[in-house]
Amino acid sequence: MKKWGKTAFKVLVLSFILEFFAFNYKHFESYFFEIAKEYTVSNSNGLEKISPVSYKINNSSDAYFEITDLNVDVSNLYIDFNDKNGGEPYGEKLTIVIEMTDEANAVYQQLPRIEIISGIKESKYIRLHLSGKSTKLKINILGDEGDIYQIPSIQVNKIRPLIIHPLRVLLLYIIFVLYLMFRSKSVLYTICLNYKEQRQKGIILFVLVLHVLFFYGAGLSARPVLYYEVDTWKAHAEYEYLADALISGQVYLEETPPKFLSEMENPYDSGLRLQYVQNTGEDFIIDFAYYNGYYYCYFGIVPALVFFVPYKVLAGVSLQTWIPVVICSLLYCVSSFFFVYQLIQKYYPKTSIGLYIIITSVFIAGSQILYLTHFANVYSMPIILALLFGITGLGLWLKASRMKYMQKRYLILGAICIALIAGCRPQLEIILLFAFPIFWVQIKNKQFFSKDGIGNTCSIIIPFVLIGLGLMWYNFIRFNNPFDFGANYNLTSNDMTHRSVDLYRNFLGIFEYIFQPLNIKSKYPFMETIQLQTDYQGYTSSEPLLGGFLWMNIISIFSVYVFKCKTSMKEHKTYVLSWMSLVSAVIIILLTIQMSGLTQRYMSDFGWLVMIPTILVILDIHEKQIQNKEVIEIFMKAVVVLVAVSVITNYFSLFAIGRYADLINMNPYLFYLVKYWFFRC
């Protein structure tokens, strides 16, 4: 314990040293800049000075400051840009393009654009890398005519102040602690997992709390409170409409569809529908389901029954969708630790606490719930709740299967969770089949499907029957078909009632979902969404994608070793569960390609299914090679590195440009704060 205390103190000291010297090296560097004594700063005619500190753009193509009478090596520019309103929590943004001269360039040469945030001190000091002395500089202001900016002063080679951020010190400290805890030679990989040990509980709780805090922050990062105050996309409130309808004793939504929908021979023809909008002046609500003169919610009913109806009844006001989405993501983190723990206890009980924590962490990252948490709206709601039900249900079944005498409460609760998936995300109901590999020993021992096992059998079957009958009745009273969930009646960008199965579409979808490389840039935030390019001559619904699952989760390469590890995995009874997970993932990918299209959130449907065999293969190889010190050392180094790369890639994608609700637009303060704290100090 004393050794850990000394190490923790050393890490804290190192964090302060890095904060003081490494992250503030430009402060010390600026003392050596050449002093710029006399120079002139003037504004162009297109940039009118309306007060001693304020400037207004009159001509956006001729708005700039010019610094003349220089004869120094310009190493930095200080632009004192202030927030004129004081209302935004992050201040205002000023985008500029600098044009420079130096000993190699007598004519102005343009530098890349850069942003200054009034609330971020570091952004006001722009480090320049020129060739010798400059005679003049130009600072172009990128804005619209009528924009007003407060710029009290512009200075050359100003000494940059020492800027200390306690939160950055804390983040550095946490990063170092995590590195020491989970590096490949950590003692945690030699300690067998035991939840009963208090010290292990503390370590697990520490990591779990970090996950919860991160996803809570990710849920708030798009500033959903402000976003939904001005939201005009009615589909985002679809569960609120459904809750009102159910409380009123009806299944159709209270909004009245335009008359032309009932007059159209095919109201799902998106192009023809838009023509009716132009001709009649009436409009429809996109992404509502339409059937026989009424609007319906084609998203599953279960989220409405779990969250929205009770909240409206008790509170008297509607529940904003982002709140239960974030709640579900936090619970998913907790349930993931429970699920992976049950996997380990059932199949690989000799696993260390260190390996347990890192594979659980990468399981959460690979489940792709970050995208759902950040883009926390109606489209994310049924998926995240289905995933939560899925791993919770499987975890309960795994717990039941480990017992000598299975407790029916775990069978029943697990069955309820997995049955409820059909009311959230029906295609994920495929995991019902996982009951066979999980309970295979009990099935062979006639604890199911026998006279003695009738109680166990009913504990699983009855919840499915009751919930299934309820959903079938709900579907029937809406669409006259107990098996029709209504997705095809969605008023979206394409006619899903006539969407045919085209095998040629599979190649495009599989490439984009699995193998599409990331769009990596050298400029912060280093990652942008990809531009879909294809020769496929047919309609494909597509939305912003970050890249293929394999590149986002490089650790998932282990999943293909399921068949390589067939013999040892059969001994541990994980082989069937692993290949069933892979096959289920492939089926869901193909169904998604044919029924829906290409969008980042659909990776959540299959991501967790790929991660199950991934972590099982890692556990299997680790246990098989545990006695071979040389092999296990190399293996653990590879696992730790791949886990770290996968987790960082997934979580840093939060800052990617071009994604829905990207931070550069939704929360520029956070976006640029990270930039200037870590990547442009």
PDB file of C-alpha atoms in Angstrom, residues 387-599:
ATOM      1  CA  LEU A 387     -28.697  -2.999 -26.088  1.00  0.00           C
ATOM      2  CA  LEU A 388     -29.204  -2.439 -22.367  1.00  0.00           C
ATOM      3  CA  PHE A 389     -31.906  -5.113 -22.246  1.00  0.00           C
ATOM      4  CA  GLY A 390     -29.728  -7.428 -24.322  1.00  0.00           C
ATOM      5  CA  ILE A 391     -26.587  -7.514 -22.201  1.00  0.00           C
ATOM      6  CA  THR A 392     -28.571  -7.380 -18.956  1.00  0.00           C
ATOM      7  CA  GLY A 393     -30.716 -10.325 -20.027  1.00  0.00           C
ATOM      8  CA  LEU A 394     -27.734 -12.361 -21.204  1.00  0.00           C
ATOM      9  CA  GLY A 395     -25.869 -11.523 -17.990  1.00  0.00           C
ATOM     10  CA  LEU A 396     -28.795 -12.769 -15.901  1.00  0.00           C
ATOM     11  CA  TRP A 397     -28.983 -15.984 -17.908  1.00  0.00           C
ATOM     12  CA  LEU A 398     -25.242 -16.511 -17.529  1.00  0.00           C
ATOM     13  CA  LYS A 399     -25.584 -16.025 -13.779  1.00  0.00           C
ATOM     14  CA  ALA A 400     -28.432 -18.537 -13.639  1.00  0.00           C
ATOM     15  CA  SER A 401     -26.500 -21.073 -15.710  1.00  0.00           C
ATOM     16  CA  ARG A 402     -23.551 -20.965 -13.295  1.00  0.00           C
ATOM     17  CA  MET A 403     -25.664 -22.129 -10.374  1.00  0.00           C
ATOM     18  CA  LYS A 404     -25.990 -25.741  -9.347  1.00  0.00           C
ATOM     19  CA  TYR A 405     -29.693 -25.148  -8.879  1.00  0.00           C
ATOM     20  CA  MET A 406     -30.807 -22.414 -11.237  1.00  0.00           C
ATOM     21  CA  GLN A 407     -32.814 -19.660  -9.591  1.00  0.00           C
ATOM     22  CA  LYS A 408     -35.948 -18.967 -11.596  1.00  0.00           C
ATOM     23  CA  ARG A 409     -35.853 -15.255 -10.814  1.00  0.00           C
ATOM     24  CA  TYR A 410     -32.747 -14.879 -12.988  1.00  0.00           C
ATOM     25  CA  LEU A 411     -34.338 -16.932 -15.758  1.00  0.00           C
ATOM     26  CA  ILE A 412     -37.510 -14.853 -15.643  1.00  0.00           C
ATOM     27  CA  LEU A 413     -35.803 -11.466 -15.405  1.00  0.00           C
ATOM     28  CA  GLY A 414     -33.413 -12.404 -18.208  1.00  0.00           C
ATOM     29  CA  ALA A 415     -36.295 -13.569 -20.389  1.00  0.00           C
ATOM     30  CA  ILE A 416     -38.260 -10.368 -19.714  1.00  0.00           C
ATOM     31  CA  CYS A 417     -35.265  -8.227 -20.699  1.00  0.00           C
ATOM     32  CA  ILE A 418     -34.600 -10.112 -23.923  1.00  0.00           C
ATOM     33  CA  ALA A 419     -38.294 -10.339 -24.828  1.00  0.00           C
ATOM     34  CA  LEU A 420     -38.640  -6.560 -24.427  1.00  0.00           C
ATOM     35  CA  ILE A 421     -36.010  -6.084 -27.131  1.00  0.00           C
ATOM     36  CA  ALA A 422     -38.732  -6.859 -29.697  1.00  0.00           C
ATOM     37  CA  GLY A 423     -40.536  -3.713 -28.559  1.00  0.00           C
ATOM     38  CA  CYS A 424     -37.375  -1.644 -29.056  1.00  0.00           C
ATOM     39  CA  ARG A 425     -35.280  -3.079 -31.881  1.00  0.00           C
ATOM     40  CA  PRO A 426     -36.907  -6.257 -33.263  1.00  0.00           C
ATOM     41  CA  GLN A 427     -33.907  -7.468 -35.286  1.00  0.00           C
ATOM     42  CA  LEU A 428     -31.829  -7.777 -32.117  1.00  0.00           C
ATOM     43  CA  GLU A 429     -34.254 -10.421 -30.857  1.00  0.00           C
ATOM     44  CA  ILE A 430     -31.951 -12.856 -32.649  1.00  0.00           C
ATOM     45  CA  ILE A 431     -29.956 -13.137 -29.409  1.00  0.00           C
ATOM     46  CA  LEU A 432     -32.777 -15.271 -28.017  1.00  0.00           C
ATOM     47  CA  LEU A 433     -30.939 -18.134 -29.723  1.00  0.00           C
ATOM     48  CA  PHE A 434     -27.981 -17.550 -27.383  1.00  0.00           C
ATOM     49  CA  ALA A 435     -30.019 -19.382 -24.735  1.00  0.00           C
ATOM     50  CA  PHE A 436     -28.978 -22.686 -26.317  1.00  0.00           C
ATOM     51  CA  PRO A 437     -25.191 -22.348 -25.905  1.00  0.00           C
ATOM     52  CA  ILE A 438     -25.611 -20.658 -22.508  1.00  0.00           C
ATOM     53  CA  PHE A 439     -27.871 -23.388 -21.116  1.00  0.00           C
ATOM     54  CA  TRP A 440     -26.509 -26.268 -23.194  1.00  0.00           C
ATOM     55  CA  VAL A 441     -25.273 -28.243 -20.167  1.00  0.00           C
ATOM     56  CA  GLN A 442     -28.624 -27.790 -18.427  1.00  0.00           C
ATOM     57  CA  ILE A 443     -30.483 -28.805 -21.587  1.00  0.00           C
ATOM     58  CA  LYS A 444     -28.382 -31.984 -21.824  1.00  0.00           C
ATOM     59  CA  ASN A 445     -29.080 -32.676 -18.145  1.00  0.00           C
ATOM     60  CA  LYS A 446     -32.813 -32.329 -18.837  1.00  0.00           C
ATOM     61  CA  GLN A 447     -33.213 -29.223 -16.705  1.00  0.00           C
ATOM     62  CA  PHE A 448     -35.166 -27.837 -19.665  1.00  0.00           C
ATOM     63  CA  PHE A 449     -37.715 -29.396 -22.005  1.00  0.00           C
ATOM     64  CA  SER A 450     -38.511 -32.226 -19.617  1.00  0.00           C
ATOM     65  CA  LYS A 451     -41.011 -33.019 -16.904  1.00  0.00           C
ATOM     66  CA  ASP A 452     -38.536 -32.097 -14.162  1.00  0.00           C
ATOM     67  CA  GLY A 453     -37.449 -28.984 -16.028  1.00  0.00           C
ATOM     68  CA  ILE A 454     -40.920 -27.637 -16.807  1.00  0.00           C
ATOM     69  CA  GLY A 455     -40.493 -24.812 -14.279  1.00  0.00           C
ATOM     70  CA  ASN A 456     -37.253 -23.617 -15.862  1.00  0.00           C
ATOM     71  CA  THR A 457     -38.696 -23.925 -19.349  1.00  0.00           C
ATOM     72  CA  CYS A 458     -41.792 -21.915 -18.452  1.00  0.00           C
ATOM     73  CA  SER A 459     -39.674 -19.296 -16.685  1.00  0.00           C
ATOM     74  CA  ILE A 460     -38.124 -18.454 -20.045  1.00  0.00           C
ATOM     75  CA  ILE A 461     -40.983 -19.142 -22.442  1.00  0.00           C
ATOM     76  CA  ILE A 462     -43.882 -17.447 -20.611  1.00  0.00           C
ATOM     77  CA  PRO A 463     -42.333 -13.928 -20.579  1.00  0.00           C
ATOM     78  CA  PHE A 464     -41.720 -14.226 -24.324  1.00  0.00           C
ATOM     79  CA  VAL A 465     -45.274 -15.382 -24.951  1.00  0.00           C
ATOM     80  CA  LEU A 466     -46.899 -12.646 -22.860  1.00  0.00           C
ATOM     81  CA  ILE A 467     -44.735  -9.821 -24.176  1.00  0.00           C
ATOM     82  CA  GLY A 468     -44.969 -11.187 -27.715  1.00  0.00           C
ATOM     83  CA  LEU A 469     -48.773 -11.309 -27.570  1.00  0.00           C
ATOM     84  CA  GLY A 470     -48.865  -7.728 -26.306  1.00  0.00           C
ATOM     85  CA  LEU A 471     -46.656  -6.504 -29.149  1.00  0.00           C
ATOM     86  CA  MET A 472     -48.610  -8.505 -31.719  1.00  0.00           C
ATOM     87  CA  TRP A 473     -51.866  -6.966 -30.488  1.00  0.00           C
ATOM     88  CA  TYR A 474     -50.292  -3.494 -30.656  1.00  0.00           C
ATOM     89  CA  ASN A 475     -49.171  -4.107 -34.235  1.00  0.00           C
ATOM     90  CA  PHE A 476     -52.536  -5.540 -35.260  1.00  0.00           C
ATOM     91  CA  ILE A 477     -54.609  -2.608 -34.045  1.00  0.00           C
ATOM     92  CA  ARG A 478     -52.286  -0.246 -35.907  1.00  0.00           C
ATOM     93  CA  PHE A 479     -51.519  -2.038 -39.156  1.00  0.00           C
ATOM     94  CA  ASN A 480     -53.915  -5.031 -39.228  1.00  0.00           C
ATOM     95  CA  ASN A 481     -50.915  -7.332 -39.085  1.00  0.00           C
ATOM     96  CA  PRO A 482     -49.498  -8.721 -35.808  1.00  0.00           C
ATOM     97  CA  PHE A 483     -46.018  -9.032 -37.311  1.00  0.00           C
ATOM     98  CA  ASP A 484     -45.837  -5.576 -38.907  1.00  0.00           C
ATOM     99  CA  PHE A 485     -43.930  -3.096 -36.733  1.00  0.00           C
ATOM    100  CA  GLY A 486     -44.586  -0.271 -39.205  1.00  0.00           C
ATOM    101  CA  ALA A 487     -41.030   0.642 -40.243  1.00  0.00           C
ATOM    102  CA  ASN A 488     -41.926   0.414 -43.939  1.00  0.00           C
ATOM    103  CA  TYR A 489     -44.597   3.097 -43.554  1.00  0.00           C
ATOM    104  CA  ASN A 490     -42.055   5.699 -42.514  1.00  0.00           C
ATOM    105  CA  LEU A 491     -42.301   8.978 -44.449  1.00  0.00           C
ATOM    106  CA  THR A 492     -38.594   9.198 -45.089  1.00  0.00           C
ATOM    107  CA  SER A 493     -36.207   9.875 -47.963  1.00  0.00           C
ATOM    108  CA  ASN A 494     -37.167   6.711 -49.840  1.00  0.00           C
ATOM    109  CA  ASP A 495     -40.135   4.402 -50.362  1.00  0.00           C
ATOM    110  CA  MET A 496     -39.515   1.512 -48.001  1.00  0.00           C
ATOM    111  CA  THR A 497     -42.721  -0.285 -48.998  1.00  0.00           C
ATOM    112  CA  HIS A 498     -41.142  -0.988 -52.391  1.00  0.00           C
ATOM    113  CA  ARG A 499     -37.537  -1.377 -51.269  1.00  0.00           C
ATOM    114  CA  SER A 500     -36.337  -4.530 -52.989  1.00  0.00           C
ATOM    115  CA  VAL A 501     -33.610  -6.928 -51.928  1.00  0.00           C
ATOM    116  CA  ASP A 502     -30.567  -6.339 -54.115  1.00  0.00           C
ATOM    117  CA  LEU A 503     -27.539  -8.532 -53.467  1.00  0.00           C
ATOM    118  CA  TYR A 504     -25.292  -6.030 -55.254  1.00  0.00           C
ATOM    119  CA  ARG A 505     -26.015  -3.597 -52.446  1.00  0.00           C
ATOM    120  CA  ASN A 506     -24.322  -5.958 -49.985  1.00  0.00           C
ATOM    121  CA  PHE A 507     -20.810  -5.314 -51.273  1.00  0.00           C
ATOM    122  CA  LEU A 508     -21.134  -1.571 -50.713  1.00  0.00           C
ATOM    123  CA  GLY A 509     -22.693  -2.018 -47.285  1.00  0.00           C
ATOM    124  CA  ILE A 510     -20.198  -4.594 -46.026  1.00  0.00           C
ATOM    125  CA  PHE A 511     -17.272  -2.465 -47.195  1.00  0.00           C
ATOM    126  CA  GLU A 512     -18.622   0.709 -45.573  1.00  0.00           C
ATOM    127  CA  TYR A 513     -19.675  -0.941 -42.308  1.00  0.00           C
ATOM    128  CA  ILE A 514     -16.582  -3.103 -41.824  1.00  0.00           C
ATOM    129  CA  PHE A 515     -13.601  -2.187 -44.020  1.00  0.00           C
ATOM    130  CA  GLN A 516     -13.930   1.518 -44.915  1.00  0.00           C
ATOM    131  CA  PRO A 517     -10.725   3.255 -43.670  1.00  0.00           C
ATOM    132  CA  LEU A 518     -11.044   6.243 -41.397  1.00  0.00           C
ATOM    133  CA  ASN A 519     -10.781   9.738 -42.862  1.00  0.00           C
ATOM    134  CA  ILE A 520      -7.684  10.854 -40.957  1.00  0.00           C
ATOM    135  CA  LYS A 521      -6.271  14.382 -41.274  1.00  0.00           C
ATOM    136  CA  SER A 522      -3.164  16.103 -39.938  1.00  0.00           C
ATOM    137  CA  LYS A 523      -5.306  19.001 -38.647  1.00  0.00           C
ATOM    138  CA  TYR A 524      -7.198  18.857 -35.362  1.00  0.00           C
ATOM    139  CA  PRO A 525      -9.486  17.022 -34.671  1.00  0.00           C
ATOM    140  CA  PHE A 526      -7.686  14.646 -37.054  1.00  0.00           C
ATOM    141  CA  MET A 527     -10.864  12.766 -37.968  1.00  0.00           C
ATOM    142  CA  GLU A 528     -13.705  13.653 -40.347  1.00  0.00           C
ATOM    143  CA  THR A 529     -16.642  11.710 -41.685  1.00  0.00           C
ATOM    144  CA  ILE A 530     -16.062   9.861 -44.936  1.00  0.00           C
ATOM    145  CA  GLN A 531     -17.557  10.827 -48.279  1.00  0.00           C
ATOM    146  CA  LEU A 532     -19.529   7.913 -49.709  1.00  0.00           C
ATOM    147  CA  GLN A 533     -18.316   7.130 -53.220  1.00  0.00           C
ATOM    148  CA  THR A 534     -19.622   4.191 -55.202  1.00  0.00           C
ATOM    149  CA  ASP A 535     -20.325   2.903 -58.700  1.00  0.00           C
ATOM    150  CA  TYR A 536     -23.456   1.143 -57.494  1.00  0.00           C
ATOM    151  CA  GLN A 537     -26.251   2.322 -59.812  1.00  0.00           C
ATOM    152  CA  GLY A 538     -29.138   2.133 -57.407  1.00  0.00           C
ATOM    153  CA  TYR A 539     -30.586   3.977 -54.431  1.00  0.00           C
ATOM    154  CA  THR A 540     -28.707   3.693 -51.152  1.00  0.00           C
ATOM    155  CA  SER A 541     -29.797   5.594 -48.091  1.00  0.00           C
ATOM    156  CA  SER A 542     -26.689   6.997 -46.442  1.00  0.00           C
ATOM    157  CA  GLU A 543     -25.836   9.331 -43.578  1.00  0.00           C
ATOM    158  CA  PRO A 544     -22.482  10.485 -42.164  1.00  0.00           C
ATOM    159  CA  LEU A 545     -20.124   7.603 -41.389  1.00  0.00           C
ATOM    160  CA  LEU A 546     -16.874   7.772 -39.452  1.00  0.00           C
ATOM    161  CA  GLY A 547     -15.374   4.632 -40.962  1.00  0.00           C
ATOM    162  CA  GLY A 548     -15.571   0.862 -40.887  1.00  0.00           C
ATOM    163  CA  PHE A 549     -16.034  -1.037 -37.633  1.00  0.00           C
ATOM    164  CA  LEU A 550     -12.714  -2.838 -38.018  1.00  0.00           C
ATOM    165  CA  TRP A 551     -10.791   0.447 -38.182  1.00  0.00           C
ATOM    166  CA  MET A 552     -12.738   1.987 -35.322  1.00  0.00           C
ATOM    167  CA  ASN A 553     -12.159  -1.152 -33.232  1.00  0.00           C
ATOM    168  CA  ILE A 554      -8.875  -2.689 -34.359  1.00  0.00           C
ATOM    169  CA  ILE A 555      -9.058  -5.056 -31.364  1.00  0.00           C
ATOM    170  CA  SER A 556     -11.955  -6.829 -33.111  1.00  0.00           C
ATOM    171  CA  ILE A 557      -9.415  -8.540 -35.377  1.00  0.00           C
ATOM    172  CA  PHE A 558      -9.278 -11.143 -32.595  1.00  0.00           C
ATOM    173  CA  SER A 559     -12.845 -12.194 -33.420  1.00  0.00           C
ATOM    174  CA  VAL A 560     -11.732 -13.963 -36.612  1.00  0.00           C
ATOM    175  CA  TYR A 561      -9.569 -16.271 -34.472  1.00  0.00           C
ATOM    176  CA  VAL A 562     -12.707 -17.995 -33.185  1.00  0.00           C
ATOM    177  CA  PHE A 563     -12.233 -20.763 -35.722  1.00  0.00           C
ATOM    178  CA  LYS A 564      -8.472 -20.885 -35.105  1.00  0.00           C
ATOM    179  CA  CYS A 565      -9.128 -21.451 -31.389  1.00  0.00           C
ATOM    180  CA  LYS A 566     -11.923 -23.928 -32.030  1.00  0.00           C
ATOM    181  CA  THR A 567     -10.477 -26.802 -29.981  1.00  0.00           C
ATOM    182  CA  SER A 568      -9.701 -24.871 -26.802  1.00  0.00           C
ATOM    183  CA  MET A 569     -12.903 -22.820 -27.040  1.00  0.00           C
ATOM    184  CA  LYS A 570     -14.917 -26.018 -27.317  1.00  0.00           C
ATOM    185  CA  GLU A 571     -13.267 -27.201 -24.104  1.00  0.00           C
ATOM    186  CA  HIS A 572     -14.403 -23.991 -22.398  1.00  0.00           C
ATOM    187  CA  LYS A 573     -17.828 -24.234 -24.098  1.00  0.00           C
ATOM    188  CA  THR A 574     -17.460 -20.789 -25.702  1.00  0.00           C
ATOM    189  CA  TYR A 575     -17.075 -21.825 -29.327  1.00  0.00           C
ATOM    190  CA  VAL A 576     -20.770 -22.033 -30.221  1.00  0.00           C
ATOM    191  CA  LEU A 577     -21.610 -18.798 -28.405  1.00  0.00           C
ATOM    192  CA  SER A 578     -18.758 -17.038 -30.227  1.00  0.00           C
ATOM    193  CA  TRP A 579     -19.618 -18.121 -33.756  1.00  0.00           C
ATOM    194  CA  MET A 580     -23.311 -17.538 -33.121  1.00  0.00           C
ATOM    195  CA  SER A 581     -22.459 -13.947 -32.128  1.00  0.00           C
ATOM    196  CA  LEU A 582     -20.458 -13.476 -35.321  1.00  0.00           C
ATOM    197  CA  VAL A 583     -23.172 -14.993 -37.494  1.00  0.00           C
ATOM    198  CA  SER A 584     -25.800 -12.839 -35.762  1.00  0.00           C
ATOM    199  CA  ALA A 585     -23.693  -9.747 -36.439  1.00  0.00           C
ATOM    200  CA  VAL A 586     -23.401 -10.655 -40.136  1.00  0.00           C
ATOM    201  CA  ILE A 587     -27.152 -11.289 -40.411  1.00  0.00           C
ATOM    202  CA  ILE A 588     -27.938  -7.929 -38.806  1.00  0.00           C
ATOM    203  CA  ILE A 589     -25.467  -6.152 -41.105  1.00  0.00           C
ATOM    204  CA  LEU A 590     -27.072  -7.701 -44.199  1.00  0.00           C
ATOM    205  CA  LEU A 591     -30.588  -6.933 -42.953  1.00  0.00           C
ATOM    206  CA  THR A 592     -29.572  -3.338 -42.218  1.00  0.00           C
ATOM    207  CA  ILE A 593     -28.075  -2.896 -45.676  1.00  0.00           C
ATOM    208  CA  GLN A 594     -31.179  -4.220 -47.409  1.00  0.00           C
ATOM    209  CA  MET A 595     -33.877  -2.751 -45.148  1.00  0.00           C
ATOM    210  CA  SER A 596     -32.381   0.583 -44.101  1.00  0.00           C
ATOM    211  CA  GLY A 597     -29.060   1.833 -45.400  1.00  0.00           C
ATOM    212  CA  LEU A 598     -25.765   3.213 -44.161  1.00  0.00           C
ATOM    213  CA  THR A 599     -25.549   5.275 -41.010  1.00  0.00           C
TER     214      THR A 599
END
